[in-house]
Amino acid sequence: MLLSDFIDISDMAHEAHEGYVKVQVHPEFPHLQIAGYTDKCQYDNHWTPTTKALRGVIFDVRTFEVKARPFGKFFNYGQQPEQYDPDAAIIGAYNKWDGSLGIGYVQPNGRPAIATRGSFVSEQAIHANDLLAKDPDLQDAIRSWVSDDITPLWEIVYPQNRIVVDYGDMDDLVFLGTVDNATGEFSPWADSRFQEPAHGGTLREILEIPPRKNHEGFVIWFDPAHAVKVKQEDYLALHRIVSSLSVKEVWRQLRAGTFRSWAEGLPDEFHEWARETALPMALDYDDKLTGMRKIHEGLLAKGFPTRKEQALWVQEFIAPEDRGLMFGLLDGRDISDSIWRQLEPKGNQPMRNVESE
């Protein structure tokens, strides 16, 4: 199985150059590489056949032979314009685990290992490999799957990797299922110990299931190649708290110049809210800065010979709240932070309910 069988390699190189795909080299075997879409890709909603497929694909750069192929990107229900027939039959709905995707592969030295979406050596991958090292049966299983050109997948769950859902002291690799490398089709694993598959036969039945305590939601598979996530509102509400999502937090990030990197790191379902909240603040900032600079240029054009005459003009013609900004420009200072302080939101409004829009 070659990477070029399902990916346009030149397009992958282009997406990597644009920052939408990241390729990481294995620290021990440099010919082994892993390609995954980036936070920037998620934030810009830049989903192409290439970026959707690259969710941690592992390949040999010398031959472009695929060593692992996880399932591609799938979206939150309502996030994309796809139309779903609510009464169409589904394969099943499985617990959406609140952890990190683990991707099984075999290293060139024959040792089984687990990577995460974009890294061989992320904190979560290191922890997963520590668990794997203690389980010879699982090592043998990975070798067997890989020899059959199949990629096994897990959710990596342990206390230090908690995102929102509290799994207590659970420290385990939750087996999700396998992907056929040749077709990209996923076969879910209905292990009742972990998966608790919902037995509703349609999307409508799953959407009508009441929120379950301490759960994230469901992954609904329509067929072996297409799935959608449904997240519970109580999970999203708690995630907003954990992520400190509020109008004032957006303002803080804009003021610090870190909004883009902060917003890219948010889960998909919060990206639109972050953009919509930031836009009017950014426009207000630009309007204020542009306006003050224009007035400053006009003031200089008047040719007042002394600072006192400039100050008298400012006192007469500039609104009290903007006089400090004008004196800052006259002194050659950066007034950006002063403008942001003017624009600070009152109170600390929480984000709107993203699911209701």
Coordinates of C-alpha atoms in Angstrom, one line a residue:
M1 CA 0.0 0.0 0.0
L2 CA 1.6 3.3 -1.1
L3 CA 0.8 6.8 0.1
S4 CA 0.1 7.8 -3.5
D5 CA -2.7 5.3 -3.7
F6 CA -4.9 7.7 -1.7
I7 CA -3.0 11.0 -1.3
D8 CA -1.7 13.4 -3.9
I9 CA 1.9 13.7 -2.6
S10 CA 2.5 17.0 -4.3
D11 CA -0.6 18.4 -2.7
M12 CA 0.6 17.1 0.6
A13 CA 3.8 19.0 0.2
H14 CA 1.9 22.1 -0.7
E15 CA -0.4 21.8 2.3
A16 CA 2.7 21.3 4.5
H17 CA 4.3 24.5 3.0
E18 CA 1.1 26.4 3.8
G19 CA 1.1 25.1 7.4
Y20 CA -2.0 22.9 7.1
V21 CA -0.1 19.7 7.4
K22 CA 2.8 18.8 9.7
V23 CA 5.3 16.0 8.9
Q24 CA 7.4 14.7 11.7
V25 CA 10.4 12.4 11.5
H26 CA 10.8 9.4 13.8
P27 CA 13.6 10.2 16.3
E28 CA 15.2 6.7 15.9
F29 CA 14.3 5.8 12.3
P30 CA 14.5 9.0 10.2
H31 CA 13.0 7.3 7.1
L32 CA 9.8 6.8 9.1
Q33 CA 7.5 9.8 9.1
I34 CA 4.1 10.8 10.3
A35 CA 1.8 13.3 8.6
G36 CA -1.2 15.0 10.3
Y37 CA -3.3 18.1 9.8
T38 CA -2.5 21.0 12.1
D39 CA -4.4 23.2 14.5
K40 CA -4.2 25.9 11.8
C41 CA -6.0 23.6 9.4
Q42 CA -8.8 23.1 11.9
Y43 CA -9.2 26.8 12.7
D44 CA -9.2 27.8 9.1
N45 CA -11.7 25.0 8.3
H46 CA -9.3 24.1 5.5
W47 CA -10.6 20.6 4.7
T48 CA -9.5 19.1 1.5
P49 CA -9.3 15.4 0.5
T50 CA -5.6 15.6 1.5
T51 CA -6.0 17.3 4.9
K52 CA -8.9 15.1 5.9
A53 CA -7.0 11.9 5.1
L54 CA -3.9 12.9 7.0
R55 CA -4.8 12.2 10.5
G56 CA -1.6 10.6 11.5
V57 CA -0.6 8.5 8.4
I58 CA 2.8 6.8 9.0
F59 CA 4.9 6.1 5.9
D60 CA 8.4 5.2 4.8
V61 CA 9.7 8.3 3.0
R62 CA 12.1 6.2 0.9
T63 CA 9.4 4.1 -0.8
F64 CA 6.2 6.0 0.4
E65 CA 4.9 2.6 1.7
V66 CA 2.2 3.2 4.2
K67 CA 2.9 1.7 7.7
A68 CA -0.3 3.0 9.4
R69 CA -3.5 4.6 8.2
P70 CA -6.0 5.8 10.8
F71 CA -9.5 6.8 9.9
G72 CA -9.8 10.3 8.4
K73 CA -11.1 13.5 9.9
F74 CA -14.8 13.4 10.7
F75 CA -16.8 16.3 12.0
N76 CA -19.3 17.4 14.7
Y77 CA -22.9 17.0 13.8
G78 CA -24.0 20.3 12.1
Q79 CA -20.4 21.5 11.6
Q80 CA -20.2 20.7 7.9
P81 CA -22.8 21.3 5.2
E82 CA -23.3 17.5 4.5
Q83 CA -26.9 16.5 4.6
Y84 CA -27.7 13.4 6.8
D85 CA -30.9 11.5 6.4
P86 CA -32.0 11.2 10.1
D87 CA -33.9 8.0 9.4
A88 CA -31.2 6.2 7.3
A89 CA -29.8 3.1 8.9
I90 CA -26.4 3.4 10.6
I91 CA -23.8 0.8 11.5
G92 CA -23.8 1.9 15.1
A93 CA -23.0 4.6 17.6
Y94 CA -20.1 4.3 19.9
N95 CA -18.8 6.2 22.9
K96 CA -16.8 9.3 22.0
W97 CA -13.9 9.0 24.4
D98 CA -12.4 12.1 25.8
G99 CA -8.7 11.2 25.3
S100 CA -6.1 11.1 22.5
L101 CA -6.1 8.9 19.4
G102 CA -3.5 6.2 19.5
I103 CA -2.2 4.7 16.2
G104 CA -0.6 1.3 16.1
Y105 CA 2.4 0.5 13.9
V106 CA 5.5 -1.6 13.9
Q107 CA 9.0 0.0 13.9
P108 CA 11.7 -1.2 11.4
N109 CA 13.3 -3.2 14.3
G110 CA 10.1 -5.2 14.6
R111 CA 9.0 -3.5 17.8
P112 CA 5.3 -2.6 18.0
A113 CA 4.6 1.0 19.0
I114 CA 1.8 3.6 19.2
A115 CA 1.9 7.1 17.9
T116 CA -0.6 10.0 18.2
R117 CA -2.1 12.1 15.4
G118 CA 0.9 14.2 14.7
S119 CA 3.8 12.7 16.7
F120 CA 5.8 9.6 17.5
V121 CA 6.9 11.0 20.8
S122 CA 4.1 13.2 22.2
E123 CA 3.4 12.9 25.9
Q124 CA 0.4 10.7 25.2
A125 CA 2.4 8.5 22.8
I126 CA 5.1 7.9 25.3
H127 CA 2.5 7.0 27.9
A128 CA 0.8 4.6 25.5
N129 CA 4.1 2.9 24.7
D130 CA 4.8 2.4 28.4
L131 CA 1.5 0.6 28.7
L132 CA 2.2 -1.4 25.5
A133 CA 5.6 -2.5 26.9
K134 CA 3.8 -4.3 29.7
D135 CA 1.5 -6.2 27.5
P136 CA 3.1 -8.9 25.3
D137 CA -0.2 -10.1 24.0
L138 CA -1.1 -6.6 22.7
Q139 CA 2.4 -6.4 21.1
D140 CA 1.7 -9.7 19.3
A141 CA -1.8 -8.4 18.2
I142 CA -0.3 -5.3 16.7
R143 CA 2.3 -7.3 14.7
S144 CA -0.6 -9.5 13.4
W145 CA -2.7 -6.6 12.4
V146 CA 0.1 -4.8 10.7
S147 CA 1.2 -7.9 8.8
D148 CA -2.3 -8.0 7.4
D149 CA -2.0 -4.3 6.3
I150 CA -4.4 -3.2 9.0
T151 CA -4.0 -0.3 11.4
P152 CA -5.3 -0.7 15.0
L153 CA -6.6 2.3 16.9
W154 CA -7.0 3.2 20.5
E155 CA -8.1 6.0 22.7
I156 CA -5.3 6.9 25.2
V157 CA -7.0 7.5 28.6
Y158 CA -5.2 8.3 31.8
P159 CA -5.6 10.8 34.6
Q160 CA -2.9 13.2 33.5
N161 CA -4.5 13.4 30.1
R162 CA -7.9 14.4 31.3
I163 CA -9.6 17.0 29.1
V164 CA -13.1 17.3 30.5
V165 CA -14.6 13.9 31.3
D166 CA -13.4 12.5 34.6
Y167 CA -12.5 8.8 34.2
G168 CA -11.1 8.6 37.7
D169 CA -7.9 6.5 38.0
M170 CA -8.5 4.8 34.7
D171 CA -5.2 4.2 32.9
D172 CA -5.8 2.2 29.7
L173 CA -5.8 1.9 26.0
V174 CA -9.4 1.8 24.9
F175 CA -9.5 -0.3 21.7
L176 CA -11.6 1.5 19.1
G177 CA -11.2 -0.8 16.1
T178 CA -9.1 -1.2 12.9
V179 CA -8.7 0.5 9.5
D180 CA -8.0 -1.5 6.3
N181 CA -5.0 0.4 4.9
A182 CA -6.0 -0.4 1.3
T183 CA -9.6 0.9 1.5
G184 CA -9.5 3.2 4.5
E185 CA -12.6 1.5 5.9
F186 CA -13.0 1.3 9.7
S187 CA -14.3 -1.7 11.6
P188 CA -15.5 -0.6 15.1
W189 CA -14.8 -2.8 18.0
A190 CA -17.9 -3.4 20.2
D191 CA -16.2 -4.4 23.4
S192 CA -18.9 -4.0 26.0
R193 CA -16.3 -3.3 28.7
F194 CA -15.5 0.0 27.0
Q195 CA -17.6 0.9 24.0
E196 CA -21.2 0.4 25.2
P197 CA -22.5 0.8 21.6
A198 CA -25.9 2.4 21.2
H199 CA -28.3 0.0 19.6
G200 CA -30.5 2.6 17.9
G201 CA -30.8 1.9 14.2
T202 CA -30.9 5.5 12.9
L203 CA -29.3 8.9 13.5
R204 CA -32.6 10.2 14.8
E205 CA -32.7 7.6 17.5
I206 CA -29.2 8.5 18.7
L207 CA -29.9 12.2 18.7
E208 CA -32.8 11.6 21.0
I209 CA -30.8 9.7 23.6
P210 CA -30.7 11.8 26.8
P211 CA -27.3 13.1 28.0
R212 CA -25.4 10.4 29.9
K213 CA -23.6 11.3 33.0
N214 CA -19.8 11.8 32.6
H215 CA -19.8 11.1 28.9
E216 CA -18.7 13.2 25.9
G217 CA -21.1 11.9 23.4
F218 CA -21.2 9.4 20.4
V219 CA -19.4 8.7 17.2
I220 CA -22.0 7.6 14.7
W221 CA -20.9 5.5 11.8
F222 CA -23.1 5.6 8.7
D223 CA -20.9 3.2 6.8
P224 CA -17.2 2.1 7.2
A225 CA -15.9 5.3 5.7
H226 CA -18.2 8.0 7.1
A227 CA -18.9 9.1 10.6
V228 CA -20.1 12.1 12.6
K229 CA -19.6 13.2 16.2
V230 CA -22.4 14.1 18.5
K231 CA -21.3 15.8 21.7
Q232 CA -23.6 16.3 24.7
E233 CA -24.4 19.8 25.7
D234 CA -23.3 19.3 29.3
Y235 CA -19.9 18.2 28.0
L236 CA -19.7 21.3 25.8
A237 CA -20.7 23.5 28.7
L238 CA -18.0 22.0 31.0
H239 CA -15.5 22.3 28.2
R240 CA -16.2 26.0 27.9
I241 CA -15.5 26.4 31.6
V242 CA -12.3 24.3 31.4
S243 CA -11.1 26.4 28.4
S244 CA -12.0 29.7 30.1
L245 CA -14.1 30.6 27.0
S246 CA -15.5 34.1 27.5
V247 CA -15.7 37.4 25.6
K248 CA -13.1 38.9 27.9
E249 CA -10.7 35.9 27.3
V250 CA -10.9 36.7 23.6
W251 CA -10.1 40.3 24.3
R252 CA -7.1 39.2 26.5
Q253 CA -5.8 37.1 23.7
L254 CA -6.2 39.9 21.1
R255 CA -4.5 42.4 23.4
A256 CA -1.6 40.0 24.0
G257 CA -1.3 39.3 20.2
T258 CA -1.8 35.5 20.9
F259 CA -5.4 35.2 19.7
R260 CA -4.6 33.1 16.6
S261 CA -2.5 30.5 18.3
W262 CA -4.9 30.3 21.2
A263 CA -8.0 29.9 19.0
E264 CA -6.3 27.3 16.8
G265 CA -5.9 25.1 19.9
L266 CA -9.6 25.2 20.7
P267 CA -11.8 22.2 19.7
D268 CA -13.5 22.5 16.3
E269 CA -16.9 23.4 17.7
F270 CA -15.6 26.6 19.3
H271 CA -13.7 28.0 16.3
E272 CA -16.6 29.8 14.7
W273 CA -17.6 31.4 18.1
A274 CA -14.0 32.6 18.6
R275 CA -13.8 34.1 15.1
E276 CA -17.2 35.8 15.4
T277 CA -16.4 37.2 18.9
A278 CA -12.9 38.5 17.9
L279 CA -14.0 40.2 14.6
P280 CA -15.9 43.2 16.0
M281 CA -13.1 43.8 18.6
A282 CA -10.4 43.7 15.9
L283 CA -12.4 46.0 13.7
D284 CA -13.0 48.5 16.6
Y285 CA -9.2 48.4 17.3
D286 CA -8.3 49.0 13.7
D287 CA -10.9 51.9 13.4
K288 CA -9.5 53.6 16.5
L289 CA -5.9 53.2 15.5
T290 CA -6.5 54.4 12.0
G291 CA -8.6 57.3 13.2
M292 CA -6.0 58.5 15.7
R293 CA -3.2 58.2 13.2
K294 CA -5.2 60.3 10.7
I295 CA -5.9 63.0 13.3
H296 CA -2.2 62.9 14.4
E297 CA -1.1 63.5 10.8
G298 CA -3.5 66.4 10.5
L299 CA -2.2 67.9 13.8
L300 CA 1.4 67.7 12.6
A301 CA 0.3 69.4 9.3
K302 CA -0.8 72.4 11.3
G303 CA 2.8 73.2 12.1
F304 CA 2.4 74.3 15.7
P305 CA 5.9 75.5 16.8
T306 CA 5.6 74.4 20.4
R307 CA 4.3 71.4 22.3
K308 CA 2.1 73.8 24.4
E309 CA 0.2 74.8 21.3
Q310 CA -0.2 71.2 20.3
A311 CA -1.5 70.4 23.8
L312 CA -4.0 73.3 23.7
W313 CA -5.4 72.0 20.3
V314 CA -5.7 68.5 21.7
Q315 CA -7.5 69.8 24.8
E316 CA -10.0 71.6 22.6
F317 CA -10.6 69.2 19.8
I318 CA -9.9 65.6 21.1
A319 CA -12.4 63.7 23.3
P320 CA -11.1 63.3 26.9
E321 CA -10.8 59.5 26.6
D322 CA -8.6 59.9 23.5
R323 CA -6.2 62.6 24.6
G324 CA -3.8 60.1 26.1
L325 CA -3.7 58.3 22.8
M326 CA -2.9 61.5 20.9
F327 CA -0.1 62.5 23.3
G328 CA 1.3 59.0 23.0
L329 CA 1.5 59.5 19.2
L330 CA 3.0 62.9 19.6
D331 CA 5.7 61.3 21.9
G332 CA 6.4 58.5 19.4
R333 CA 5.0 55.8 21.6
D334 CA 3.1 52.6 20.7
I335 CA -0.5 53.2 21.6
S336 CA -1.8 49.7 20.8
D337 CA -2.1 48.5 24.4
S338 CA -3.9 51.8 25.4
I339 CA -6.4 51.2 22.7
W340 CA -7.0 47.6 23.8
R341 CA -7.6 48.9 27.4
Q342 CA -10.2 51.2 26.1
L343 CA -11.9 48.3 24.3
E344 CA -12.0 46.0 27.4
P345 CA -15.4 44.3 27.6
K346 CA -17.5 45.0 30.7
G347 CA -18.0 42.1 33.0
N348 CA -17.0 38.6 31.8
Q349 CA -19.7 37.4 29.4
P350 CA -19.6 33.7 28.8
M351 CA -19.7 32.4 25.2
R352 CA -23.0 31.8 23.6
N353 CA -24.5 28.3 23.3
V354 CA -22.7 27.1 20.1
E355 CA -25.0 24.2 19.7
S356 CA -28.2 26.3 19.5
E357 CA -27.0 28.4 16.5

